[in-house]
Amino acid sequence: MVGAILKLRPACLSNLMLCYWLTRAHVDFGCAPAQRFGHDDAAIVAAFRRYVERVRHG
């Protein structure tokens, strides 16, 4: 699961920002994503994918 997140992580997202995202409360989980490791792995990867997705206007 961590490997999947690291593959999705864009170069502009620092390790510190990744740690921040993993440890702050997230609306999808009601807690930090790191607290759900091993339980909601697919949901965590999907939430991270939405977080790093580029905004498209048009």
GROMACS .gro file of C-alpha atoms in nm:
model
   58
    1MET     CA    1   0.000   0.000   0.000
    2VAL     CA    2   0.278   0.243   0.084
    3GLY     CA    3   0.447   0.143  -0.241
    4ALA     CA    4   0.133   0.237  -0.435
    5ILE     CA    5   0.125   0.578  -0.266
    6LEU     CA    6   0.493   0.637  -0.342
    7LYS     CA    7   0.436   0.550  -0.709
    8LEU     CA    8   0.151   0.804  -0.726
    9ARG     CA    9   0.343   1.078  -0.542
   10PRO     CA   10   0.436   1.359  -0.780
   11ALA     CA   11   0.790   1.499  -0.760
   12CYS     CA   12   0.656   1.832  -0.635
   13LEU     CA   13   0.510   1.668  -0.319
   14SER     CA   14   0.780   1.656  -0.053
   15ASN     CA   15   0.823   1.375   0.198
   16LEU     CA   16   0.711   1.614   0.469
   17MET     CA   17   0.386   1.695   0.285
   18LEU     CA   18   0.325   1.323   0.231
   19CYS     CA   19   0.371   1.259   0.604
   20TYR     CA   20   0.138   1.550   0.680
   21TRP     CA   21  -0.130   1.407   0.451
   22LEU     CA   22  -0.097   1.062   0.609
   23THR     CA   23  -0.118   1.189   0.968
   24ARG     CA   24  -0.389   1.457   0.957
   25ALA     CA   25  -0.758   1.378   0.993
   26HIS     CA   26  -0.925   1.295   0.664
   27VAL     CA   27  -1.295   1.338   0.592
   28ASP     CA   28  -1.323   0.995   0.425
   29PHE     CA   29  -1.197   0.807   0.730
   30GLY     CA   30  -1.281   1.022   1.032
   31CYS     CA   31  -0.917   0.989   1.136
   32ALA     CA   32  -0.573   1.002   0.982
   33PRO     CA   33  -0.522   0.769   0.684
   34ALA     CA   34  -0.218   0.618   0.860
   35GLN     CA   35  -0.449   0.492   1.135
   36ARG     CA   36  -0.643   0.288   0.878
   37PHE     CA   37  -0.338   0.106   0.731
   38GLY     CA   38  -0.422  -0.260   0.690
   39HIS     CA   39  -0.797  -0.198   0.703
   40ASP     CA   40  -0.886   0.043   0.419
   41ASP     CA   41  -0.577   0.025   0.196
   42ALA     CA   42  -0.764   0.061  -0.134
   43ALA     CA   43  -0.963   0.356   0.002
   44ILE     CA   44  -0.644   0.525   0.124
   45VAL     CA   45  -0.479   0.490  -0.217
   46ALA     CA   46  -0.795   0.623  -0.387
   47ALA     CA   47  -0.808   0.922  -0.150
   48PHE     CA   48  -0.440   0.996  -0.216
   49ARG     CA   49  -0.498   0.969  -0.590
   50ARG     CA   50  -0.774   1.233  -0.562
   51TYR     CA   51  -0.544   1.450  -0.348
   52VAL     CA   52  -0.263   1.456  -0.607
   53GLU     CA   53  -0.484   1.472  -0.916
   54ARG     CA   54  -0.431   1.786  -1.119
   55VAL     CA   55  -0.721   2.028  -1.130
   56ARG     CA   56  -0.867   2.050  -1.478
   57HIS     CA   57  -1.073   2.345  -1.582
   58GLY     CA   58  -1.242   2.378  -1.906
   0.00000   0.00000   0.00000
